[in-house]
PDB file of C-alpha atoms in Angstrom:
ATOM      1  CA  MET A   1     -32.158   6.278   9.115  1.00 63.00           C
ATOM      2  CA  THR A   2     -28.400   6.086   8.783  1.00 80.00           C
ATOM      3  CA  LYS A   3     -25.488   7.977  10.280  1.00 92.00           C
ATOM      4  CA  ALA A   4     -22.906   7.737   7.526  1.00 96.00           C
ATOM      5  CA  ILE A   5     -19.482   8.854   6.386  1.00 98.00           C
ATOM      6  CA  ILE A   6     -19.079   8.928   2.617  1.00 98.00           C
ATOM      7  CA  PHE A   7     -15.472   8.767   1.424  1.00 98.00           C
ATOM      8  CA  ASP A   8     -13.876   9.614  -1.868  1.00 98.00           C
ATOM      9  CA  MET A   9     -11.294   6.973  -2.874  1.00 97.00           C
ATOM     10  CA  ASP A  10      -8.493   8.515  -4.956  1.00 94.00           C
ATOM     11  CA  GLY A  11      -6.317  10.902  -3.002  1.00 94.00           C
ATOM     12  CA  THR A  12      -8.399  10.299   0.137  1.00 97.00           C
ATOM     13  CA  LEU A  13      -8.095   6.629   1.106  1.00 98.00           C
ATOM     14  CA  PHE A  14      -5.865   5.351  -1.692  1.00 97.00           C
ATOM     15  CA  GLN A  15      -2.501   6.847  -2.675  1.00 95.00           C
ATOM     16  CA  THR A  16      -3.332   6.934  -6.361  1.00 92.00           C
ATOM     17  CA  GLU A  17      -0.071   8.602  -7.303  1.00 89.00           C
ATOM     18  CA  MET A  18       1.797   5.357  -6.591  1.00 91.00           C
ATOM     19  CA  VAL A  19       0.097   3.574  -9.500  1.00 93.00           C
ATOM     20  CA  LEU A  20      -0.863   6.582 -11.602  1.00 89.00           C
ATOM     21  CA  GLU A  21       2.587   7.347 -12.990  1.00 87.00           C
ATOM     22  CA  TYR A  22       3.191   3.766 -14.109  1.00 91.00           C
ATOM     23  CA  ALA A  23      -0.222   3.448 -15.780  1.00 92.00           C
ATOM     24  CA  LEU A  24      -0.047   6.835 -17.480  1.00 90.00           C
ATOM     25  CA  GLU A  25       3.466   6.240 -18.805  1.00 91.00           C
ATOM     26  CA  ALA A  26       2.450   2.803 -20.073  1.00 93.00           C
ATOM     27  CA  VAL A  27      -0.613   4.026 -21.946  1.00 91.00           C
ATOM     28  CA  PHE A  28       1.208   7.002 -23.466  1.00 91.00           C
ATOM     29  CA  ALA A  29       4.067   4.700 -24.516  1.00 92.00           C
ATOM     30  CA  ASP A  30       1.410   2.723 -26.411  1.00 91.00           C
ATOM     31  CA  LEU A  31       0.164   5.952 -28.008  1.00 88.00           C
ATOM     32  CA  LYS A  32       3.707   6.947 -28.946  1.00 89.00           C
ATOM     33  CA  SER A  33       4.279   3.558 -30.615  1.00 91.00           C
ATOM     34  CA  GLU A  34       1.094   4.169 -32.630  1.00 87.00           C
ATOM     35  CA  GLY A  35       2.309   7.612 -33.694  1.00 86.00           C
ATOM     36  CA  LYS A  36      -0.418   9.389 -31.704  1.00 84.00           C
ATOM     37  CA  TRP A  37       1.805  11.056 -29.102  1.00 88.00           C
ATOM     38  CA  GLU A  38       5.199  12.727 -28.814  1.00 87.00           C
ATOM     39  CA  GLY A  39       7.233  13.512 -25.710  1.00 86.00           C
ATOM     40  CA  GLU A  40       6.704  12.519 -22.083  1.00 87.00           C
ATOM     41  CA  ALA A  41       3.460  11.330 -20.535  1.00 87.00           C
ATOM     42  CA  PRO A  42       1.471  14.366 -19.235  1.00 88.00           C
ATOM     43  CA  LEU A  43       1.645  13.368 -15.568  1.00 85.00           C
ATOM     44  CA  ASP A  44       1.492  16.911 -14.182  1.00 86.00           C
ATOM     45  CA  ALA A  45      -1.510  17.752 -16.360  1.00 87.00           C
ATOM     46  CA  TYR A  46      -3.309  14.663 -15.075  1.00 85.00           C
ATOM     47  CA  LYS A  47      -2.529  15.485 -11.444  1.00 80.00           C
ATOM     48  CA  ASP A  48      -3.904  18.979 -11.961  1.00 81.00           C
ATOM     49  CA  ILE A  49      -7.313  17.668 -13.018  1.00 79.00           C
ATOM     50  CA  MET A  50      -7.337  14.604 -10.764  1.00 75.00           C
ATOM     51  CA  GLY A  51     -10.811  13.949  -9.408  1.00 68.00           C
ATOM     52  CA  VAL A  52     -12.813  14.861 -12.507  1.00 73.00           C
ATOM     53  CA  PRO A  53     -14.683  12.181 -14.497  1.00 74.00           C
ATOM     54  CA  LEU A  54     -12.474  10.153 -16.838  1.00 77.00           C
ATOM     55  CA  SER A  55     -14.312  11.458 -19.901  1.00 79.00           C
ATOM     56  CA  VAL A  56     -13.112  14.931 -18.921  1.00 83.00           C
ATOM     57  CA  VAL A  57      -9.579  13.635 -18.251  1.00 86.00           C
ATOM     58  CA  TRP A  58      -9.137  12.202 -21.738  1.00 88.00           C
ATOM     59  CA  GLY A  59     -10.918  15.108 -23.373  1.00 89.00           C
ATOM     60  CA  THR A  60      -8.394  17.406 -21.696  1.00 90.00           C
ATOM     61  CA  LEU A  61      -5.270  15.329 -22.337  1.00 89.00           C
ATOM     62  CA  LEU A  62      -6.197  14.220 -25.852  1.00 89.00           C
ATOM     63  CA  PRO A  63      -8.520  16.914 -27.225  1.00 88.00           C
ATOM     64  CA  GLU A  64      -7.874  16.033 -30.887  1.00 86.00           C
ATOM     65  CA  GLU A  65      -8.751  12.344 -30.578  1.00 87.00           C
ATOM     66  CA  THR A  66     -12.215  10.952 -31.228  1.00 88.00           C
ATOM     67  CA  GLU A  67     -14.448   9.710 -28.434  1.00 87.00           C
ATOM     68  CA  GLN A  68     -13.972   6.138 -29.701  1.00 89.00           C
ATOM     69  CA  VAL A  69     -10.182   6.435 -29.448  1.00 87.00           C
ATOM     70  CA  ARG A  70     -10.426   7.976 -25.982  1.00 89.00           C
ATOM     71  CA  GLU A  71     -12.610   5.095 -24.768  1.00 90.00           C
ATOM     72  CA  LYS A  72     -10.062   2.592 -26.076  1.00 90.00           C
ATOM     73  CA  ILE A  73      -7.228   4.476 -24.355  1.00 90.00           C
ATOM     74  CA  ASN A  74      -9.168   4.615 -21.101  1.00 90.00           C
ATOM     75  CA  GLY A  75      -9.711   0.869 -21.263  1.00 92.00           C
ATOM     76  CA  LYS A  76      -5.963   0.297 -21.536  1.00 93.00           C
ATOM     77  CA  PHE A  77      -5.309   2.800 -18.756  1.00 92.00           C
ATOM     78  CA  GLN A  78      -7.745   1.052 -16.442  1.00 94.00           C
ATOM     79  CA  GLY A  79      -6.053  -2.253 -17.188  1.00 96.00           C
ATOM     80  CA  TYR A  80      -2.637  -0.879 -16.262  1.00 95.00           C
ATOM     81  CA  LEU A  81      -4.023   0.665 -13.066  1.00 95.00           C
ATOM     82  CA  ILE A  82      -5.723  -2.541 -11.969  1.00 97.00           C
ATOM     83  CA  SER A  83      -2.694  -4.729 -12.655  1.00 96.00           C
ATOM     84  CA  SER A  84      -0.525  -2.296 -10.669  1.00 95.00           C
ATOM     85  CA  ILE A  85      -2.891  -2.421  -7.710  1.00 97.00           C
ATOM     86  CA  ARG A  86      -3.098  -6.210  -7.731  1.00 96.00           C
ATOM     87  CA  GLU A  87       0.718  -6.418  -7.951  1.00 95.00           C
ATOM     88  CA  GLY A  88       0.985  -4.364  -4.757  1.00 94.00           C
ATOM     89  CA  LYS A  89       2.435  -1.210  -6.296  1.00 93.00           C
ATOM     90  CA  GLY A  90      -0.063   1.057  -4.560  1.00 95.00           C
ATOM     91  CA  ALA A  91      -0.839   1.816  -0.921  1.00 97.00           C
ATOM     92  CA  LEU A  92      -3.499   3.234   1.360  1.00 98.00           C
ATOM     93  CA  TYR A  93      -2.763   6.482   3.173  1.00 97.00           C
ATOM     94  CA  PRO A  94      -1.411   6.162   6.724  1.00 97.00           C
ATOM     95  CA  HIS A  95      -3.922   5.107   9.380  1.00 97.00           C
ATOM     96  CA  VAL A  96      -6.726   4.318   6.921  1.00 98.00           C
ATOM     97  CA  LYS A  97      -7.598   0.881   8.291  1.00 98.00           C
ATOM     98  CA  GLU A  98      -7.295   1.904  11.942  1.00 97.00           C
ATOM     99  CA  THR A  99      -9.496   4.948  11.354  1.00 98.00           C
ATOM    100  CA  LEU A 100     -12.133   3.012   9.412  1.00 98.00           C
ATOM    101  CA  ALA A 101     -12.214   0.310  12.093  1.00 98.00           C
ATOM    102  CA  ASP A 102     -12.709   2.872  14.856  1.00 97.00           C
ATOM    103  CA  LEU A 103     -15.436   4.738  12.960  1.00 97.00           C
ATOM    104  CA  LYS A 104     -17.306   1.529  12.177  1.00 97.00           C
ATOM    105  CA  GLU A 105     -17.102   0.480  15.816  1.00 96.00           C
ATOM    106  CA  ALA A 106     -18.494   3.893  16.757  1.00 95.00           C
ATOM    107  CA  GLY A 107     -21.636   3.107  14.783  1.00 94.00           C
ATOM    108  CA  TYR A 108     -21.068   4.876  11.463  1.00 95.00           C
ATOM    109  CA  THR A 109     -21.998   3.302   8.152  1.00 97.00           C
ATOM    110  CA  LEU A 110     -18.952   3.786   5.922  1.00 98.00           C
ATOM    111  CA  LEU A 111     -19.502   4.220   2.187  1.00 98.00           C
ATOM    112  CA  ILE A 112     -17.486   5.090  -0.920  1.00 98.00           C
ATOM    113  CA  ALA A 113     -18.540   7.531  -3.662  1.00 98.00           C
ATOM    114  CA  SER A 114     -15.832   7.721  -6.296  1.00 96.00           C
ATOM    115  CA  ASN A 115     -15.162   8.946  -9.825  1.00 92.00           C
ATOM    116  CA  GLY A 116     -13.328   5.650 -10.343  1.00 92.00           C
ATOM    117  CA  LEU A 117     -14.825   2.850 -12.429  1.00 93.00           C
ATOM    118  CA  PRO A 118     -16.204  -0.340 -10.816  1.00 96.00           C
ATOM    119  CA  ASP A 119     -13.367  -2.757 -11.674  1.00 96.00           C
ATOM    120  CA  TYR A 120     -10.748  -0.274 -10.509  1.00 96.00           C
ATOM    121  CA  LEU A 121     -12.535   0.292  -7.202  1.00 98.00           C
ATOM    122  CA  LYS A 122     -13.038  -3.447  -6.737  1.00 98.00           C
ATOM    123  CA  ALA A 123      -9.285  -3.989  -7.208  1.00 97.00           C
ATOM    124  CA  ILE A 124      -8.554  -1.567  -4.359  1.00 98.00           C
ATOM    125  CA  MET A 125     -11.262  -2.993  -2.111  1.00 98.00           C
ATOM    126  CA  ASP A 126     -10.100  -6.574  -2.699  1.00 98.00           C
ATOM    127  CA  THR A 127      -6.365  -5.899  -2.438  1.00 98.00           C
ATOM    128  CA  TYR A 128      -6.649  -4.066   0.886  1.00 98.00           C
ATOM    129  CA  HIS A 129      -9.662  -5.995   2.256  1.00 98.00           C
ATOM    130  CA  LEU A 130     -11.617  -2.795   2.793  1.00 98.00           C
ATOM    131  CA  ASP A 131     -14.925  -4.630   2.751  1.00 97.00           C
ATOM    132  CA  ARG A 132     -14.241  -5.338   6.432  1.00 98.00           C
ATOM    133  CA  TYR A 133     -15.070  -1.694   7.076  1.00 98.00           C
ATOM    134  CA  ILE A 134     -16.865  -0.300   4.006  1.00 98.00           C
ATOM    135  CA  SER A 135     -20.532  -1.245   3.598  1.00 98.00           C
ATOM    136  CA  ASP A 136     -20.860  -0.317  -0.082  1.00 98.00           C
ATOM    137  CA  VAL A 137     -19.014   1.251  -3.010  1.00 98.00           C
ATOM    138  CA  PHE A 138     -20.639   3.581  -5.538  1.00 98.00           C
ATOM    139  CA  SER A 139     -18.868   4.339  -8.824  1.00 97.00           C
ATOM    140  CA  ILE A 140     -19.507   7.370 -11.000  1.00 94.00           C
ATOM    141  CA  ALA A 141     -20.575   4.841 -13.640  1.00 93.00           C
ATOM    142  CA  ALA A 142     -23.832   4.522 -11.666  1.00 95.00           C
ATOM    143  CA  VAL A 143     -25.008   7.990 -12.748  1.00 95.00           C
ATOM    144  CA  PRO A 144     -25.237   8.837 -16.477  1.00 92.00           C
ATOM    145  CA  SER A 145     -24.504  12.512 -15.800  1.00 91.00           C
ATOM    146  CA  GLY A 146     -21.071  11.759 -14.342  1.00 89.00           C
ATOM    147  CA  ASP A 147     -21.840  14.304 -11.629  1.00 93.00           C
ATOM    148  CA  LYS A 148     -20.351  13.641  -8.176  1.00 95.00           C
ATOM    149  CA  GLY A 149     -23.194  15.467  -6.439  1.00 96.00           C
ATOM    150  CA  GLU A 150     -25.742  13.208  -8.096  1.00 97.00           C
ATOM    151  CA  LEU A 151     -23.694  10.166  -7.127  1.00 97.00           C
ATOM    152  CA  VAL A 152     -23.625  11.201  -3.457  1.00 98.00           C
ATOM    153  CA  GLU A 153     -27.357  11.867  -3.680  1.00 97.00           C
ATOM    154  CA  LYS A 154     -27.803   8.267  -4.867  1.00 98.00           C
ATOM    155  CA  VAL A 155     -25.730   7.031  -1.922  1.00 98.00           C
ATOM    156  CA  CYS A 156     -27.802   9.040   0.552  1.00 97.00           C
ATOM    157  CA  ARG A 157     -31.068   7.887  -0.961  1.00 96.00           C
ATOM    158  CA  THR A 158     -30.015   4.231  -1.052  1.00 97.00           C
ATOM    159  CA  TYR A 159     -28.916   4.211   2.591  1.00 96.00           C
ATOM    160  CA  GLU A 160     -31.456   6.740   3.881  1.00 95.00           C
ATOM    161  CA  VAL A 161     -28.646   8.895   5.215  1.00 94.00           C
ATOM    162  CA  THR A 162     -30.068  11.421   7.672  1.00 82.00           C
ATOM    163  CA  GLU A 163     -26.823  12.569   9.250  1.00 84.00           C
ATOM    164  CA  GLY A 164     -23.498  12.406   7.536  1.00 93.00           C
ATOM    165  CA  THR A 165     -20.122  13.639   6.446  1.00 97.00           C
ATOM    166  CA  GLY A 166     -18.436  13.646   3.067  1.00 98.00           C
ATOM    167  CA  VAL A 167     -14.662  13.165   3.110  1.00 98.00           C
ATOM    168  CA  GLY A 168     -12.555  14.012   0.061  1.00 97.00           C
ATOM    169  CA  ASP A 169      -9.692  16.029  -1.343  1.00 96.00           C
ATOM    170  CA  ARG A 170     -11.130  18.028  -4.246  1.00 94.00           C
ATOM    171  CA  LEU A 171     -13.769  20.699  -4.815  1.00 95.00           C
ATOM    172  CA  SER A 172     -16.173  18.216  -6.428  1.00 94.00           C
ATOM    173  CA  ASP A 173     -16.198  16.259  -3.154  1.00 96.00           C
ATOM    174  CA  PHE A 174     -17.003  19.327  -1.046  1.00 97.00           C
ATOM    175  CA  ASN A 175     -19.694  20.540  -3.449  1.00 97.00           C
ATOM    176  CA  ALA A 176     -21.254  17.069  -3.507  1.00 97.00           C
ATOM    177  CA  ALA A 177     -21.361  16.977   0.294  1.00 97.00           C
ATOM    178  CA  HIS A 178     -22.936  20.423   0.623  1.00 97.00           C
ATOM    179  CA  ARG A 179     -25.475  19.706  -2.119  1.00 96.00           C
ATOM    180  CA  ASN A 180     -26.653  16.766  -0.028  1.00 97.00           C
ATOM    181  CA  ARG A 181     -26.599  18.650   3.305  1.00 96.00           C
ATOM    182  CA  LEU A 182     -23.531  16.805   4.599  1.00 97.00           C
ATOM    183  CA  LYS A 183     -20.531  18.211   6.439  1.00 97.00           C
ATOM    184  CA  ALA A 184     -17.554  18.451   4.078  1.00 98.00           C
ATOM    185  CA  VAL A 185     -14.159  17.338   5.376  1.00 98.00           C
ATOM    186  CA  GLY A 186     -11.176  18.207   3.191  1.00 98.00           C
ATOM    187  CA  CYS A 187      -8.034  16.054   3.152  1.00 98.00           C
ATOM    188  CA  ARG A 188      -4.849  18.038   2.630  1.00 97.00           C
ATOM    189  CA  PHE A 189      -3.188  15.181   0.735  1.00 95.00           C
ATOM    190  CA  ASP A 190      -1.379  14.688  -2.591  1.00 90.00           C
ATOM    191  CA  PHE A 191      -3.893  16.095  -5.078  1.00 88.00           C
ATOM    192  CA  SER A 192      -5.591  18.697  -2.906  1.00 93.00           C
ATOM    193  CA  LYS A 193      -5.458  22.407  -3.701  1.00 93.00           C
ATOM    194  CA  GLU A 194      -5.489  25.083  -1.013  1.00 96.00           C
ATOM    195  CA  GLU A 195      -7.997  27.256  -2.879  1.00 97.00           C
ATOM    196  CA  GLU A 196     -10.394  24.290  -3.064  1.00 96.00           C
ATOM    197  CA  LEU A 197      -9.874  23.231   0.549  1.00 97.00           C
ATOM    198  CA  LYS A 198     -11.287  26.611   1.586  1.00 97.00           C
ATOM    199  CA  GLU A 199     -14.708  25.280   0.558  1.00 98.00           C
ATOM    200  CA  ALA A 200     -14.531  22.412   3.063  1.00 98.00           C
ATOM    201  CA  ASP A 201     -16.043  22.829   6.529  1.00 98.00           C
ATOM    202  CA  VAL A 202     -13.063  21.152   8.190  1.00 98.00           C
ATOM    203  CA  ILE A 203      -9.555  20.399   6.897  1.00 98.00           C
ATOM    204  CA  ILE A 204      -7.479  17.450   8.094  1.00 98.00           C
ATOM    205  CA  ASP A 205      -3.859  16.428   7.465  1.00 97.00           C
ATOM    206  CA  ASP A 206      -4.274  12.821   8.654  1.00 97.00           C
ATOM    207  CA  LEU A 207      -7.326  10.563   8.536  1.00 97.00           C
ATOM    208  CA  GLN A 208      -6.965   9.884  12.266  1.00 96.00           C
ATOM    209  CA  GLU A 209      -8.287  13.400  12.845  1.00 97.00           C
ATOM    210  CA  LEU A 210     -11.723  12.221  11.705  1.00 96.00           C
ATOM    211  CA  LYS A 211     -12.196  10.490  15.031  1.00 92.00           C
ATOM    212  CA  ASN A 212     -12.089  13.879  16.782  1.00 91.00           C
ATOM    213  CA  ILE A 213     -14.600  15.594  14.478  1.00 87.00           C
TER     214      ILE A 213
END
């Protein structure tokens, strides 16, 4: 019987945009050198679909490439992201650690459910020492369907969550929370969209506001 708060990672706790541009430009520079891309890296297109599974990302950005090529590109992309994180190019959002510390002290079990892959999430957790506050991290790789709702269901089942809140910035986060009978808190941060935030039960502009909900 657990009282839990389940957080998204990208665009909720971690300022993904700070490493995203570097990694995307690097991987598309590789594609350009191989004659598979022309022009600038599609940063705006990526931001627009941020939060969907990576298979959908590469299918959208590179629709004419084979699945094998997309997997290879994603591997390079993940490598660039992880190296950026470990080199300190990223950052948490303001007040993340203070908020997590206060919520943990208040008796909540804090968990992560993310569309990110395990090594990427581990790089963030290790770099910012989030294991001081977060009890467990669940990657979308844990569910073959790639469905965020199913991932949150796995989290709730594993930790016997009976009362909880899902915190995220995109529609998939709010739908996943509601599907599992959790309150949905929407973060009005970098990648959020106003039309999607309408589906959240509560909207916040700073993580500190969680302590008052």
